[in-house]
């Protein structure tokens, strides 16, 4: 997907003067860097000291070791899957190849590569993901728990291959700061996990090629930070990777300066990216997980190197962990809100390890769990490794929630809970973060309903970023969420795949999740100019009944009201009543969905022209599901009432 002149004008309109000046400076710096690529300063006597404490590996639970080794063996056989695309070529990867399109990204100067144009460069996510080298951290972890040198030798071979194929500032892997930051963090952990391997020093600190790569990665990150309207999760990854490398690989004349600047930026940006309630300001749950992982990894490096970090940084991570514990459902699944691209900060576990359980287990080890936290019984490799490095959080009187929060006023997120594992997320928050709201969806007043962890009324997800504009538009559209659409348009106006030029403003009027008999929520938004959409939601415990009432104040408008069912849900729609059935743990479950009679209802499934009736369980993956859409008008309608009864 190439960007038009109009897109650049729209993007420029969302920047402030300081950001414009900074980006102009970046352009000048890029031009200067074309003609002058300095050599890495000479390094002598470098030693890696940020090792795991003795006995740490023995603390990894046996079942987590088993999953890790199974994953490592698949990787050794060349098998991997990235964003739904299976690869069998990972024994000797082509670092510029996209197996999805069959294209290779062009070589040449990094700043000249048209990485957004899939017809030229291929699917950039498919090319970038293996070069985050997180599959190599898995192989390094497998070496650490088994002492099998095959894993270490494969890691070394692939790193040497990558360094040869991707010299500084050449090719597609020197374009995006988030990629450089996460890659540096991977290299730190690879060196740590291979510490007992006799070839570790020769691969890193005694290897001029490795030193050159590490130095140029940090020089790049210091020169081209994400700034202004782009200072979202990308800047966290950049500063966390820069800081981690400057702590663990602090062998260069600039290391102290890089470390200090990265720490200042990380602390400032973590606070800027996080609501006081602890939720991530992008209101995209997977980025909450990514930022929390990156923050914990950065603190681990600081503590391993004896570098003091501000108490405020640890407090942000504490609030993020408590917030995550508050919003997950009974199966430890968090909301499916906003964009999700399956991005991880640090990977040392095998397939089947629960990301959210792992984060909560690490939070328990580092901060201490609160009485209302959900129980975590799953195991992982990463928790004991991080816990061995991170200094336990001091009991310094920091205020933490005495009971499980249900309403996050600053984020506009409310969770209503009922018996039998009923979980309902109500969205009354800001459209997104910063002026472009890059990872937001047009989902104001949407609801997401689960029963014992099963998506009943589902948020369909994300599926893709680049290359498929019709799918990108659908998955972040108003029609692609459980909310009301007027006159066929979105509540917020898109200016491109990561740009919104007008944001719907939402305010929560009622949020009472504490009632013994019923929990209530009400909010409205002004995204449909000239009209106001107000929604009331009530969850009645005794009857296990969820009532949703939509009202539109303003002129006569056409209406589409959508309810997206989860992929496990079968629906029998007759008139305005749908009987929903599914299986959970071998047991049949059911619910009845009574839909507004003023609208004409139709079930859609797996349609492509245009897209409708799809669910994306992860980036690059989609599957048909049932979407119920009611059409009509607001003329003469006092409101549209929907009732979902479980066990009916």
XYZ file of C-alpha atoms in Angstrom:
648
model
C 0.000 0.000 0.000
C 1.627 3.235 -1.163
C 0.661 6.543 0.387
C -0.859 9.297 -1.775
C -0.099 13.001 -1.621
C -3.467 13.438 0.081
C -2.464 11.028 2.820
C 0.716 12.993 3.489
C -1.280 16.207 3.754
C -3.753 14.593 6.154
C -0.895 13.149 8.182
C 0.847 16.519 8.315
C -2.365 18.141 9.565
C -2.256 15.914 12.692
C 1.244 17.082 13.680
C 2.190 20.008 15.878
C 5.000 22.468 15.079
C 7.501 20.667 17.308
C 6.854 17.347 15.604
C 7.110 18.901 12.138
C 10.455 20.439 13.090
C 11.700 17.124 14.491
C 10.713 15.225 11.364
C 12.376 17.839 9.189
C 15.537 17.292 11.205
C 15.193 13.541 10.683
C 15.035 14.102 6.908
C 18.204 16.161 6.943
C 19.934 13.574 9.109
C 18.942 10.728 6.751
C 20.448 12.576 3.815
C 23.658 13.147 5.736
C 23.835 9.499 6.774
C 23.743 8.358 3.149
C 27.234 9.634 2.491
C 28.866 9.012 5.864
C 28.597 5.714 7.742
C 31.046 5.788 10.630
C 32.750 2.693 11.894
C 32.035 1.254 15.300
C 34.589 2.493 17.854
C 37.185 -0.095 18.776
C 36.306 -2.113 21.851
C 38.736 -4.063 24.000
C 38.200 -6.117 27.110
C 34.422 -6.268 26.733
C 32.756 -8.744 29.033
C 29.139 -9.729 29.490
C 28.200 -9.596 33.173
C 24.370 -9.366 33.103
C 23.980 -13.088 33.678
C 21.173 -14.973 35.362
C 21.723 -15.648 39.070
C 22.897 -19.155 39.900
C 20.048 -21.634 40.190
C 17.577 -19.646 38.101
C 17.175 -22.231 35.344
C 16.353 -24.888 37.927
C 13.288 -22.818 38.914
C 11.655 -23.242 35.498
C 8.682 -25.648 35.887
C 9.066 -29.005 34.104
C 5.912 -28.627 31.973
C 7.114 -25.220 30.764
C 10.471 -26.809 29.868
C 8.637 -29.520 27.935
C 6.701 -26.976 25.852
C 9.846 -24.941 25.257
C 11.873 -27.906 24.026
C 9.045 -29.079 21.770
C 8.902 -25.628 20.191
C 12.683 -25.496 19.835
C 12.707 -28.851 18.080
C 10.107 -27.621 15.584
C 12.281 -24.604 14.898
C 15.361 -26.795 14.495
C 13.458 -28.726 11.834
C 12.833 -25.428 10.037
C 9.141 -25.174 10.889
C 7.505 -21.973 12.120
C 4.315 -19.993 11.663
C 4.135 -16.214 11.451
C 0.729 -14.545 11.259
C -1.010 -17.594 9.872
C 1.654 -18.381 7.244
C 3.492 -21.667 7.770
C 7.187 -21.699 6.928
C 9.394 -24.722 6.454
C 12.545 -22.838 5.452
C 13.812 -21.694 8.817
C 16.882 -23.904 8.816
C 18.467 -21.392 6.426
C 16.146 -18.372 6.098
C 16.199 -15.755 3.376
C 15.909 -12.621 5.516
C 14.282 -10.505 2.789
C 11.747 -13.109 1.607
C 7.996 -12.946 2.156
C 6.479 -16.438 1.820
C 2.957 -14.986 1.695
C 3.447 -13.134 -1.606
C 6.611 -14.852 -2.805
C 8.348 -11.495 -3.113
C 11.721 -10.365 -1.828
C 12.139 -6.879 -0.424
C 14.589 -4.826 -2.488
C 18.079 -4.203 -1.182
C 19.817 -0.858 -1.253
C 19.822 1.991 1.208
C 17.245 1.436 3.966
C 15.665 4.858 3.573
C 14.902 4.114 -0.101
C 13.030 0.827 0.408
C 9.280 1.265 -0.377
C 8.274 -1.027 2.470
C 4.611 0.024 2.446
C 4.164 -1.141 -1.158
C 3.310 -4.836 -0.992
C 3.612 -5.178 -4.769
C 7.285 -4.247 -4.478
C 8.422 -5.320 -1.016
C 5.939 -8.054 -0.114
C 4.079 -8.215 3.190
C 6.448 -6.288 5.431
C 5.159 -7.917 8.628
C 6.058 -11.352 7.258
C 9.589 -10.137 6.495
C 10.160 -8.229 9.712
C 8.827 -10.762 12.216
C 11.547 -13.466 11.950
C 14.164 -10.711 12.130
C 12.967 -9.697 15.569
C 14.929 -12.877 16.432
C 12.423 -13.954 19.049
C 12.487 -17.476 17.655
C 16.227 -17.373 18.406
C 15.533 -16.435 22.034
C 13.417 -19.602 22.166
C 16.325 -21.668 20.839
C 18.703 -19.972 23.280
C 16.322 -20.724 26.140
C 16.190 -24.356 25.015
C 19.978 -24.453 25.236
C 19.831 -22.955 28.734
C 17.459 -25.640 30.033
C 19.045 -28.619 28.214
C 22.720 -27.670 27.594
C 22.230 -29.187 24.123
C 24.739 -27.326 21.956
C 22.732 -27.929 18.781
C 20.423 -25.105 19.828
C 23.294 -22.717 20.542
C 25.013 -23.514 17.260
C 21.815 -22.872 15.295
C 21.391 -19.514 17.038
C 24.978 -18.567 16.242
C 24.637 -19.593 12.619
C 21.481 -17.565 12.118
C 22.862 -14.466 13.817
C 25.990 -14.559 11.680
C 23.829 -15.049 8.594
C 21.620 -12.085 9.510
C 24.555 -9.802 10.285
C 26.133 -10.632 6.926
C 22.914 -10.136 4.945
C 21.907 -6.915 6.705
C 24.871 -4.570 7.138
C 24.064 -1.244 8.807
C 21.599 0.933 6.888
C 21.218 -1.574 4.059
C 17.893 -3.196 3.326
C 14.449 -3.507 4.804
C 15.471 -4.283 8.395
C 16.918 -0.818 9.026
C 13.702 1.120 8.448
C 11.556 0.853 11.584
C 12.757 1.700 15.083
C 10.432 -0.764 16.802
C 12.120 -3.581 14.881
C 15.598 -2.425 15.922
C 14.556 -2.023 19.554
C 12.963 -5.451 19.894
C 15.863 -7.051 18.026
C 18.359 -5.526 20.473
C 16.345 -6.872 23.400
C 16.393 -10.324 21.787
C 20.171 -10.147 21.375
C 20.603 -9.265 25.061
C 18.598 -12.315 26.093
C 20.287 -14.586 23.563
C 23.671 -13.646 25.021
C 22.354 -14.180 28.553
C 20.791 -17.555 27.832
C 23.900 -18.793 25.971
C 26.262 -17.707 28.734
C 27.313 -21.276 29.586
C 28.017 -22.088 25.936
C 31.768 -21.912 25.180
C 31.132 -19.941 21.981
C 29.040 -17.150 23.551
C 31.796 -14.560 23.903
C 33.102 -15.322 20.427
C 29.632 -14.724 19.028
C 29.126 -11.388 20.778
C 31.739 -9.343 22.658
C 34.766 -10.838 20.906
C 33.135 -10.581 17.475
C 33.773 -7.298 15.591
C 30.762 -7.919 13.343
C 28.416 -8.277 16.333
C 29.885 -5.207 18.014
C 29.387 -3.208 14.829
C 25.760 -4.295 14.581
C 24.995 -3.543 18.233
C 26.626 -0.115 17.995
C 24.839 0.839 14.777
C 21.479 -0.315 16.135
C 21.899 1.967 19.144
C 23.190 4.867 17.057
C 20.127 4.554 14.787
C 17.701 4.516 17.728
C 19.355 7.547 19.307
C 19.038 9.465 16.025
C 15.511 8.592 14.875
C 13.076 8.236 17.794
C 9.359 7.993 17.150
C 8.029 11.405 17.999
C 4.894 13.461 18.475
C 1.777 11.795 17.076
C 3.727 8.538 16.567
C 5.019 8.281 20.137
C 2.927 5.223 20.974
C 4.045 1.625 21.618
C 6.802 2.097 19.028
C 8.692 4.571 21.186
C 8.429 2.210 24.172
C 10.015 -0.592 22.144
C 12.732 1.720 20.887
C 13.675 3.039 24.309
C 13.371 -0.334 26.064
C 15.650 -1.990 23.493
C 18.099 0.899 23.555
C 18.197 0.892 27.356
C 18.540 -2.893 27.612
C 21.451 -2.935 25.173
C 23.178 0.031 26.820
C 22.955 -1.791 30.160
C 23.955 -5.295 29.068
C 26.255 -4.307 26.188
C 27.664 -1.164 27.760
C 30.988 -1.447 25.974
C 31.023 1.707 23.861
C 32.051 5.312 24.578
C 28.441 6.413 24.044
C 26.890 3.649 26.182
C 26.449 5.758 29.328
C 24.871 8.585 27.333
C 22.584 6.215 25.455
C 21.579 4.497 28.693
C 20.760 7.745 30.469
C 18.790 9.205 27.554
C 16.877 5.966 26.972
C 15.938 5.680 30.642
C 14.646 9.248 30.741
C 12.621 8.663 27.598
C 11.304 5.292 28.766
C 10.067 6.681 32.072
C 8.444 9.689 30.392
C 6.856 7.706 27.573
C 5.584 4.928 29.824
C 3.725 7.530 31.864
C 2.466 9.249 28.698
C 1.244 5.947 27.226
C -0.596 4.846 30.377
C -3.763 6.133 32.005
C -3.613 6.751 35.751
C -5.910 3.723 36.072
C -3.174 1.530 34.565
C -4.733 0.829 31.165
C -2.758 1.584 28.028
C -3.863 4.801 26.323
C -4.002 3.211 22.895
C -7.017 1.238 24.153
C -5.715 -1.716 22.196
C -5.288 -4.564 24.645
C -2.466 -6.395 22.904
C -0.401 -3.231 23.023
C -1.044 -3.097 26.752
C 0.587 -6.526 26.888
C 3.464 -5.513 24.611
C 4.243 -2.349 26.564
C 4.063 -4.178 29.903
C 6.449 -6.874 28.638
C 8.875 -4.268 27.344
C 8.755 -2.310 30.592
C 9.383 -5.392 32.725
C 12.265 -6.431 30.459
C 13.829 -2.967 30.739
C 13.596 -2.986 34.541
C 15.171 -6.452 34.553
C 18.188 -5.060 32.678
C 18.444 -2.097 35.008
C 18.421 -4.299 38.093
C 20.841 -6.794 36.542
C 23.276 -3.952 35.790
C 22.713 -2.095 39.057
C 21.309 0.956 37.256
C 18.841 2.914 39.429
C 15.470 3.543 37.818
C 12.872 6.099 38.930
C 10.259 4.767 41.300
C 7.629 6.241 38.992
C 8.594 3.762 36.269
C 8.005 0.776 38.528
C 4.707 2.291 39.694
C 3.447 2.496 36.105
C 4.220 -1.190 35.578
C 2.506 -2.007 38.881
C -0.641 -0.123 37.819
C -0.591 -1.815 34.415
C -0.401 -5.234 36.054
C -3.239 -4.524 38.487
C -5.349 -3.191 35.603
C -4.729 -6.343 33.578
C -5.750 -8.488 36.543
C -8.954 -6.440 36.809
C -10.177 -6.713 33.211
C -9.567 -10.371 32.314
C -12.485 -12.788 32.229
C -12.777 -16.027 34.194
C -10.426 -17.765 31.734
C -7.838 -14.956 31.978
C -8.705 -13.555 28.547
C -8.504 -9.752 28.367
C -10.728 -7.579 26.157
C -10.319 -7.773 22.376
C -10.181 -4.027 21.847
C -8.524 -1.961 19.117
C -5.666 -3.182 16.952
C -3.765 -6.381 17.680
C -0.727 -7.579 15.729
C 0.533 -10.437 17.936
C 3.562 -8.375 18.956
C 5.614 -9.577 21.919
C 8.368 -7.853 23.842
C 10.258 -10.953 25.000
C 9.632 -14.566 23.962
C 11.308 -17.514 25.687
C 8.337 -19.901 25.849
C 6.919 -22.650 23.726
C 3.576 -22.758 21.943
C 0.575 -23.113 24.221
C 1.935 -20.832 26.944
C -0.732 -18.341 28.011
C 0.587 -14.811 27.485
C -1.771 -13.178 29.984
C -1.310 -15.808 32.666
C 2.449 -15.372 32.221
C 2.207 -11.612 32.727
C 0.058 -12.047 35.828
C 2.445 -14.673 37.202
C 5.339 -12.266 36.681
C 3.308 -9.518 38.322
C 2.730 -11.771 41.314
C 6.453 -12.535 41.573
C 7.540 -8.902 41.209
C 4.733 -6.865 42.788
C 2.728 -9.382 44.815
C -0.833 -10.380 43.964
C -3.828 -8.749 45.589
C -6.610 -10.788 47.187
C -9.035 -10.049 44.359
C -6.647 -11.092 41.580
C -7.759 -14.141 39.576
C -5.929 -17.362 40.300
C -3.127 -18.266 37.889
C -2.254 -21.945 37.691
C -0.496 -21.987 34.307
C 3.294 -22.072 34.183
C 5.860 -20.443 31.924
C 9.599 -20.061 31.380
C 9.767 -16.274 31.323
C 8.428 -15.582 34.823
C 11.238 -17.230 36.836
C 13.852 -15.635 34.550
C 12.467 -12.111 34.931
C 11.777 -12.600 38.635
C 15.393 -13.634 39.178
C 16.593 -10.317 37.743
C 13.955 -7.813 38.874
C 14.235 -6.478 42.382
C 10.962 -7.213 44.270
C 8.734 -4.188 44.508
C 9.085 -2.554 47.928
C 6.024 -2.399 50.152
C 6.226 1.379 50.237
C 2.587 2.181 50.840
C 1.731 2.651 47.162
C -2.050 2.707 46.921
C -3.464 -0.322 45.113
C -7.149 -1.214 44.569
C -8.698 -2.875 47.607
C -11.330 -4.555 45.430
C -11.445 -5.504 41.783
C -12.067 -2.362 39.712
C -14.941 -2.582 37.238
C -14.927 0.937 35.802
C -11.858 2.705 34.468
C -13.135 6.255 34.129
C -10.122 7.717 32.319
C -10.112 4.899 29.751
C -13.900 4.713 29.526
C -13.798 0.939 29.928
C -16.362 -0.811 32.106
C -16.670 -4.540 32.806
C -20.006 -5.922 33.981
C -19.894 -9.425 35.470
C -22.610 -11.935 36.208
C -23.037 -15.527 37.401
C -21.819 -18.403 35.263
C -18.866 -16.451 33.963
C -20.864 -13.723 32.213
C -18.448 -10.949 31.256
C -19.438 -7.810 29.368
C -17.059 -5.032 28.291
C -18.657 -1.671 27.534
C -16.694 0.869 25.496
C -17.179 4.514 26.457
C -13.615 5.752 26.171
C -11.613 8.071 23.944
C -11.361 7.118 20.289
C -7.631 6.457 20.607
C -4.239 7.829 21.586
C -2.615 10.980 20.254
C -3.840 12.972 17.273
C -3.751 10.112 14.745
C -5.170 7.393 17.068
C -3.212 4.934 14.907
C -4.455 1.706 16.488
C -8.032 2.754 17.254
C -11.200 1.251 15.816
C -14.485 3.102 15.194
C -16.103 1.154 18.023
C -17.672 3.728 20.358
C -20.354 2.230 22.634
C -19.591 -1.292 21.435
C -20.090 -4.232 23.768
C -18.180 -7.491 23.982
C -19.907 -10.367 25.797
C -18.487 -13.713 26.902
C -19.833 -16.686 28.804
C -17.218 -18.711 30.677
C -14.526 -17.356 28.370
C -16.391 -18.036 25.107
C -17.001 -15.097 22.764
C -20.770 -14.751 22.398
C -20.989 -11.154 21.162
C -17.444 -10.821 19.838
C -15.062 -8.084 18.897
C -13.992 -9.390 15.454
C -10.323 -8.387 15.855
C -7.811 -6.881 13.398
C -6.572 -9.384 10.751
C -4.242 -7.083 8.780
C -2.462 -3.738 8.584
C -0.891 -3.285 5.121
C -1.675 -4.503 1.649
C -5.408 -5.322 1.936
C -7.194 -1.985 2.401
C -10.741 -3.364 2.153
C -10.062 -5.791 5.010
C -8.222 -3.185 7.083
C -11.200 -0.876 6.674
C -13.751 -3.553 7.604
C -12.110 -4.817 10.772
C -11.785 -1.330 12.237
C -15.127 -0.001 10.966
C -18.238 0.759 13.004
C -20.132 -2.000 11.177
C -17.329 -4.358 12.223
C -18.260 -3.944 15.904
C -21.239 -4.542 18.162
C -22.649 -1.053 17.933
C -24.978 1.148 15.871
C -24.143 2.622 12.463
C -25.995 5.595 10.988
C -26.295 6.419 7.288
C -23.723 3.787 6.338
C -20.751 5.684 7.773
C -18.231 5.299 10.570
C -18.465 7.265 13.816
C -14.872 8.494 13.340
C -13.324 9.472 10.008
C -10.354 7.501 8.674
C -7.580 9.234 6.771
C -5.544 6.075 6.133
C -4.704 2.678 7.617
C -3.150 4.217 10.770
C -4.738 7.664 10.715
C -8.053 9.090 11.922
C -8.816 12.687 10.976
C -11.957 13.101 13.098
C -12.500 11.342 16.415
C -15.889 10.578 17.949
C -16.147 12.006 21.459
C -17.715 9.685 24.023
C -18.847 10.297 27.580
C -19.999 7.778 30.172
C -23.171 8.818 31.991
C -23.589 5.819 34.314
C -21.221 3.076 35.383
C -22.500 1.045 38.333
C -21.153 -2.482 38.432
C -21.505 -2.885 42.187
C -25.229 -3.613 42.475
C -26.141 -7.010 43.874
C -29.179 -7.384 41.607
C -28.103 -5.556 38.464
C -25.097 -3.799 36.953
C -25.725 -0.772 34.745
C -23.846 1.324 32.224
C -24.850 4.196 29.976
C -22.834 6.338 27.553
C -23.224 8.452 24.430
C -21.084 9.767 21.579
C -21.253 12.592 19.021
C -19.538 10.867 16.105
C -22.579 11.150 13.838
C -22.658 14.868 13.253
C -26.099 16.238 14.007
C -27.117 13.142 15.979
C -26.202 11.628 19.334
C -26.121 7.878 19.881
C -26.840 6.850 23.470
C -26.650 3.264 24.714
C -27.815 1.748 28.004
C -26.682 -1.693 29.148
C -28.059 -3.602 32.143
C -26.932 -7.021 33.371
C -29.417 -8.685 35.726
C -27.797 -11.365 37.857
C -30.829 -13.424 38.853
C -32.109 -13.914 35.306
C -28.677 -13.927 33.629
C -30.105 -11.358 31.250
C -28.288 -8.594 29.398
C -30.389 -5.724 28.037
C -29.012 -3.210 25.521
C -31.059 -0.130 24.598
C -29.930 2.153 21.756
C -31.366 5.642 21.326
C -30.628 8.194 18.595
C -31.373 11.866 19.149
C -31.403 14.011 16.024
C -32.813 14.020 12.486
C -34.173 11.019 10.626
C -31.334 8.598 9.820
C -30.947 5.116 8.373
C -29.742 2.507 10.869
C -27.688 -0.660 10.862
C -27.279 -2.421 14.193
C -24.702 -5.220 14.194
C -24.049 -8.106 16.570
C -21.011 -10.246 15.740
C -21.127 -13.753 17.167
C -18.011 -15.622 18.188
C -16.735 -18.419 15.922
C -17.917 -21.105 18.343
C -21.511 -19.856 18.261
C -24.177 -21.394 16.011
C -27.213 -19.204 15.395
C -30.756 -19.997 14.285
C -32.369 -16.685 13.307
C -36.144 -16.560 12.879
C -37.612 -13.100 12.509
C -36.043 -11.000 15.233
C -35.105 -13.889 17.555
C -31.841 -15.831 17.364
C -31.214 -19.025 19.321
C -27.502 -19.347 20.043
C -25.797 -22.659 20.867
C -22.215 -23.718 21.535
C -20.108 -26.334 23.296
C -17.887 -25.587 26.307
C -15.809 -28.311 27.968
C -17.930 -30.966 26.249
C -21.191 -29.486 27.518
C -23.871 -27.849 25.387
C -24.637 -24.193 26.202
C -27.335 -21.899 24.848
C -28.714 -18.390 24.875
C -31.560 -16.477 23.242
C -31.016 -13.125 21.556
C -34.194 -11.054 21.149
C -33.449 -8.307 18.653
C -35.263 -4.997 18.056
C -38.503 -5.652 16.163
C -38.404 -2.266 14.390
C -35.465 -3.475 12.315
C -35.272 -6.090 9.576
C -32.751 -8.781 10.561
C -30.465 -10.904 8.425
C -27.588 -13.257 9.207
C -24.339 -12.725 7.284
C -21.427 -15.132 7.201
C -18.103 -15.047 5.379
C -19.129 -12.454 2.808
C -16.399 -10.747 0.791
C -18.052 -8.124 -1.435
C -17.975 -6.211 0.822
C -16.502 -8.071 3.824
C -19.004 -8.983 6.533
C -19.215 -11.900 8.962
C -15.579 -12.538 9.897
C -13.549 -13.135 13.047
C -9.772 -12.768 13.380
C -8.275 -14.820 16.206
C -4.820 -13.419 15.466
C -2.924 -11.229 13.055
C -3.022 -12.581 9.502
C -5.787 -15.087 10.333
C -9.506 -14.844 9.721
C -12.441 -17.264 9.701
C -16.131 -16.939 8.860
C -18.523 -16.265 11.686
C -22.116 -15.134 11.936
C -22.979 -11.450 12.071
C -26.575 -10.401 12.682
C -27.430 -7.055 11.108
C -30.683 -5.180 11.579
C -31.589 -2.435 9.100
C -34.194 0.293 9.322
C -34.577 3.935 10.251
C -34.799 6.085 13.367
C -38.126 7.507 12.197
C -40.701 6.975 14.932
C -38.390 4.790 17.031
C -38.085 5.643 20.718
C -35.225 3.202 20.995
C -33.962 -0.195 19.919
C -33.964 -2.855 22.652
C -31.892 -6.030 22.495
C -32.087 -8.719 25.184
C -29.591 -11.579 25.553
C -30.743 -14.366 27.926
C -28.299 -17.103 28.878
C -29.503 -20.629 29.518
C -32.624 -19.976 27.468
